[in-house]
Short mmCIF file of C-alpha atoms and ligand atoms in Angstrom, two decimals:
data_model
loop_
_atom_site.label_atom_id
_atom_site.label_comp_id
_atom_site.label_asym_id
_atom_site.label_seq_id
_atom_site.Cartn_x
_atom_site.Cartn_y
_atom_site.Cartn_z
CA MET H 108 -6.58 19.89 2.77
CA ILE H 109 -7.36 17.44 4.95
CA SER H 110 -4.74 14.06 4.64
CA VAL H 111 -6.08 10.88 6.44
CA ALA H 112 -2.86 8.55 6.72
CA ILE H 113 -3.33 4.41 6.96
CA ASP H 114 -0.81 2.39 7.51
CA GLY H 115 -0.36 -1.03 8.37
CA PRO H 116 1.36 -4.69 7.27
CA ALA H 117 -0.22 -6.46 4.18
CA GLY H 118 -3.46 -7.87 3.96
CA ALA H 119 -4.76 -5.75 7.07
CA GLY H 120 -7.55 -4.51 4.56
CA LYS H 121 -5.98 -1.17 4.02
CA SER H 122 -7.31 -0.60 0.66
CA THR H 123 -10.55 -1.86 0.70
CA LEU H 124 -11.46 0.01 4.06
CA SER H 125 -9.81 3.08 2.85
CA ARG H 126 -11.21 3.22 -0.61
CA LYS H 127 -14.63 3.31 1.55
CA LEU H 128 -13.71 5.66 3.93
CA ALA H 129 -12.66 8.08 1.08
CA ALA H 130 -15.97 7.29 -0.60
CA SER H 131 -17.88 8.59 2.66
CA LEU H 132 -15.95 11.28 3.20
CA ASP H 133 -15.62 12.30 -0.77
CA TYR H 134 -11.99 12.28 -0.27
CA ILE H 135 -9.58 10.94 -3.38
CA TYR H 136 -8.53 7.39 -2.09
CA VAL H 137 -4.60 7.15 -3.01
CA ASP H 138 -3.16 3.45 -2.46
CA THR H 139 0.43 3.93 -2.50
CA GLY H 140 1.28 0.13 -2.54
CA ALA H 141 0.49 0.40 -6.13
CA LEU H 142 3.29 2.74 -6.81
CA TYR H 143 5.78 0.20 -5.43
CA ARG H 144 3.96 -2.55 -7.37
CA ALA H 145 4.23 -0.83 -10.66
CA VAL H 146 8.12 0.04 -10.09
CA GLY H 147 8.58 -3.99 -8.89
CA LEU H 148 6.66 -4.80 -12.25
CA LYS H 149 9.26 -2.42 -14.31
CA PHE H 150 12.20 -4.40 -12.70
CA SER H 151 10.90 -7.78 -13.10
CA LYS H 152 10.04 -6.99 -17.00
CA LYS H 153 13.50 -5.93 -17.09
CA GLY H 154 14.66 -9.38 -15.94
CA PHE H 155 15.56 -9.02 -12.33
CA ASP H 156 14.42 -11.05 -9.31
CA THR H 157 14.06 -9.96 -5.82
CA GLU H 158 17.82 -9.78 -5.16
CA LEU H 159 17.56 -6.92 -7.66
CA ASN H 160 21.37 -7.10 -8.67
CA GLY H 161 22.29 -4.40 -11.56
CA ASP H 162 21.98 -0.76 -11.70
CA ILE H 163 18.53 0.22 -10.22
CA GLU H 164 19.22 3.91 -10.83
CA GLU H 165 20.00 3.60 -14.19
CA ILE H 166 16.04 1.68 -14.56
CA LEU H 167 14.39 4.39 -12.93
CA LYS H 168 16.10 6.89 -15.06
CA ASP H 169 14.27 5.10 -17.86
CA THR H 170 10.91 4.66 -15.74
CA THR H 171 7.72 6.61 -15.34
CA VAL H 172 4.90 5.83 -12.85
CA ASP H 173 1.62 7.78 -12.97
CA ILE H 174 -1.45 7.75 -11.34
CA LYS H 175 -4.87 9.00 -12.81
CA PHE H 176 -8.46 8.95 -11.16
CA ILE H 177 -10.82 7.82 -13.58
CA ASN H 178 -14.39 7.95 -12.15
CA LYS H 179 -12.70 8.61 -8.86
CA GLU H 180 -10.79 5.36 -8.98
CA GLN H 181 -6.90 5.30 -9.11
CA ARG H 182 -5.38 3.84 -12.11
CA VAL H 183 -1.84 3.46 -12.15
CA PHE H 184 0.26 3.97 -15.30
CA LEU H 185 4.10 2.58 -15.76
CA ASP H 186 5.57 4.00 -18.69
CA GLY H 187 2.39 5.18 -19.94
CA VAL H 188 0.49 1.58 -20.09
CA ASP H 189 -1.89 1.25 -17.26
CA VAL H 190 -0.73 -1.71 -15.24
CA SER H 191 -3.34 -1.39 -12.37
CA ASP H 192 -4.45 -5.32 -12.66
CA GLU H 193 -0.97 -6.61 -13.66
CA ILE H 194 0.41 -5.33 -10.64
CA ARG H 195 -1.61 -7.57 -7.96
CA THR H 196 -0.33 -10.95 -8.92
CA PRO H 197 1.94 -12.70 -6.26
CA ILE H 198 5.26 -12.17 -8.10
CA ALA H 199 4.40 -8.37 -8.49
CA SER H 200 3.78 -8.31 -4.80
CA MET H 201 7.30 -9.74 -3.74
CA MET H 202 9.15 -7.68 -6.37
CA ALA H 203 7.22 -4.53 -4.90
CA SER H 204 8.55 -5.19 -1.25
CA ALA H 205 11.90 -6.07 -2.49
CA VAL H 206 12.20 -2.46 -4.23
CA SER H 207 10.27 -0.50 -1.55
CA ALA H 208 13.60 -1.59 0.62
CA LYS H 209 16.00 0.57 -1.85
CA PRO H 210 16.18 4.25 -0.67
CA VAL H 211 16.29 5.49 -4.29
CA VAL H 212 13.11 3.90 -5.30
CA ARG H 213 11.24 5.58 -1.89
CA GLN H 214 12.98 8.98 -3.02
CA PHE H 215 11.48 8.76 -6.56
CA LEU H 216 8.12 7.98 -5.32
CA LEU H 217 8.15 10.43 -2.70
CA ASP H 218 7.25 13.92 -4.45
CA MET H 219 4.33 12.21 -6.26
CA GLN H 220 2.84 10.91 -2.86
CA ARG H 221 3.02 14.69 -0.96
CA ASN H 222 1.80 16.67 -4.42
CA LEU H 223 -1.45 14.54 -4.27
CA ALA H 224 -1.94 15.30 -0.56
CA LYS H 225 -0.94 18.86 -1.19
CA ASN H 226 -3.70 19.27 -3.75
CA ASN H 227 -6.52 17.16 -2.77
CA ASN H 228 -8.52 15.87 0.37
CA VAL H 229 -6.95 12.47 0.98
CA VAL H 230 -7.00 9.02 2.29
CA MET H 231 -3.44 7.51 1.52
CA ASP H 232 -2.66 4.17 2.37
CA GLY H 233 0.89 2.51 2.75
CA ARG H 234 3.60 1.77 4.88
CA ASP H 235 5.18 5.20 5.86
CA ILE H 236 2.67 7.78 5.15
CA GLY H 237 2.36 8.78 8.88
CA THR H 238 5.82 8.67 9.48
CA VAL H 239 7.60 10.05 6.52
CA VAL H 240 5.48 10.98 3.69
CA LEU H 241 2.67 12.69 5.55
CA PRO H 242 4.37 13.69 8.83
CA ASN H 243 1.66 16.25 9.78
CA ALA H 244 -1.71 14.43 8.59
CA GLN H 245 -4.38 15.27 10.49
CA VAL H 246 -5.37 11.81 11.29
CA LYS H 247 -2.97 8.97 11.51
CA ILE H 248 -4.22 5.41 11.82
CA PHE H 249 -2.50 1.97 11.83
CA LEU H 250 -4.56 -0.51 10.68
CA THR H 251 -3.37 -3.97 11.69
CA ALA H 252 -4.79 -7.50 12.05
CA ASP H 253 -3.06 -11.06 13.02
CA VAL H 254 -0.72 -12.37 10.44
CA LYS H 255 -3.30 -15.68 10.28
CA VAL H 256 -6.34 -13.58 10.11
CA ARG H 257 -4.52 -11.38 7.29
CA ALA H 258 -3.05 -14.36 5.38
CA MET H 259 -6.85 -16.09 5.21
CA ARG H 260 -8.09 -12.92 4.05
CA ARG H 261 -5.65 -12.59 1.47
CA TYR H 262 -6.11 -16.24 0.18
CA LYS H 263 -9.90 -16.00 -0.36
CA GLU H 264 -9.12 -12.72 -2.37
CA LEU H 265 -6.58 -14.65 -4.70
CA GLN H 266 -9.11 -17.55 -4.89
CA GLU H 267 -11.98 -15.30 -6.13
CA LYS H 268 -9.85 -13.96 -8.53
CA GLY H 269 -8.61 -17.63 -9.68
CA ILE H 270 -4.88 -17.73 -8.78
CA ASN H 271 -4.82 -21.32 -6.67
CA ASP H 272 -2.02 -20.70 -4.45
CA THR H 273 -1.99 -22.69 -0.67
CA PHE H 274 -2.95 -21.13 2.58
CA GLU H 275 0.49 -22.17 3.38
CA ALA H 276 2.00 -20.26 0.60
CA VAL H 277 0.30 -16.86 1.38
CA LEU H 278 1.00 -17.14 4.74
CA GLU H 279 4.52 -17.73 4.48
CA ASP H 280 4.71 -14.90 1.99
CA MET H 281 2.92 -12.54 4.12
CA GLU H 282 5.26 -13.56 6.88
CA LYS H 283 7.77 -12.60 4.68
CA ARG H 284 6.68 -9.53 3.47
CA ASP H 285 5.90 -8.63 7.15
CA TYR H 286 9.54 -8.90 8.12
CA ASN H 287 10.75 -7.22 5.19
CA ASP H 288 8.87 -4.36 5.47
CA SER H 289 9.41 -3.85 9.06
CA HIS H 290 12.94 -4.45 8.80
CA ARG H 291 14.43 -2.30 6.32
CA ALA H 292 16.53 0.31 7.21
CA THR H 293 14.46 3.22 5.42
CA ALA H 294 11.02 4.19 6.03
CA PRO H 295 10.31 0.58 8.08
CA LEU H 296 6.58 -0.07 8.42
CA LYS H 297 6.00 1.10 12.10
CA GLN H 298 3.24 3.05 14.44
CA ALA H 299 3.66 6.50 14.18
CA ASP H 300 3.76 7.97 17.82
CA ASP H 301 0.51 10.21 17.09
CA ALA H 302 -1.11 7.33 15.19
CA VAL H 303 -4.29 5.39 16.64
CA LEU H 304 -4.05 1.79 16.52
CA ALA H 305 -6.62 -0.24 14.95
CA ASP H 306 -6.97 -3.94 15.45
CA THR H 307 -9.59 -5.57 13.19
CA SER H 308 -8.41 -9.22 13.90
CA ASP H 309 -11.96 -9.55 15.31
CA LEU H 310 -13.84 -7.40 13.31
CA ASN H 311 -16.08 -7.70 10.20
CA PHE H 312 -15.62 -5.37 7.26
CA GLU H 313 -18.24 -3.23 8.39
CA GLU H 314 -17.45 -3.12 12.15
CA SER H 315 -13.73 -2.10 10.90
CA LEU H 316 -15.33 0.91 8.52
CA GLU H 317 -17.22 2.17 11.29
CA LEU H 318 -14.19 2.39 13.72
CA LEU H 319 -12.32 3.72 11.19
CA LYS H 320 -15.04 6.49 10.50
CA LYS H 321 -14.99 7.23 14.37
CA ILE H 322 -11.22 7.88 14.52
CA VAL H 323 -11.37 9.84 11.40
CA LYS H 324 -14.39 12.18 13.03
CA ASP H 325 -12.51 12.09 16.29
CA GLY H 326 -9.68 13.31 14.42
CA VAL H 327 -10.45 16.12 12.18
CA LYS H 328 -11.99 18.94 14.27
O1 LIG Y 597 -0.02 -2.03 0.04
P1 LIG Y 597 0.59 -3.19 -0.68
O2 LIG Y 597 0.56 -4.71 -0.24
O3 LIG Y 597 0.30 -3.12 -1.98
O4 LIG Y 597 2.11 -2.82 -0.67
C1 LIG Y 597 3.15 -3.60 -1.58
C2 LIG Y 597 4.52 -3.36 -1.09
O5 LIG Y 597 4.99 -2.37 -1.20
C3 LIG Y 597 4.61 -3.77 0.37
O6 LIG Y 597 5.37 -5.22 0.42
C4 LIG Y 597 5.67 -2.47 0.71
C5 LIG Y 597 5.65 -1.22 -0.27
N1 LIG Y 597 5.37 0.26 0.29
C6 LIG Y 597 5.97 0.47 0.87
O7 LIG Y 597 7.22 0.09 1.32
N2 LIG Y 597 5.59 1.80 1.16
C7 LIG Y 597 4.28 2.28 0.82
N3 LIG Y 597 3.75 3.45 1.27
C8 LIG Y 597 3.34 1.16 0.33
C9 LIG Y 597 4.16 0.02 0.20
#
């Protein structure tokens, strides 16, 4: 099986690009951020805030997260309920970032991610795919862009969904998440030594996609 690991900060275009890339290769696309978002949602439903004060393991014991592919599209199920849309709110983003710093949560989701790559050709995106989840992936890409460019992309995305946060709030959230994701002790966001850097600050979507396709073509022999 072939694995393409794509890591990078929030808003770099990982999910949209990875989805298109996977379709062009006829691989499945696995969005691992959605798994952390589902866990974050569970804690939010249980009344936790981002401080996560309480017995995390106890909650995890009573939590199931599943991925199903419906028409090749990933759907995420929390305790049997499809939460694929509910996990996209700004609160779910912050909760996902908070729970993802907890080693027990990362361990809880690890086997699921590895099994998907064992049984399928995958394009898998996240923060630690090339460094921790699939260290032997044939292709590793670190996809990034300037934080202001990323915040502007996310701001426009939210507006299209009718979520009217200000640009400043989106930028602040993104800087906070960048900091959390790259400074946590367990599996922090960082470029794997053998990953190819793809900076899309000055590239449009099509150009970014072409760049990724080229990196994959060069990497899969
Ligand atoms: O990619 P995303 O924005 O949907 O991810 C949500 C959060 O989950 C993000 O703040 C960091 C965390 N995450 C992670 O720690 N490891 C991954 N492989 C994917 C996401």
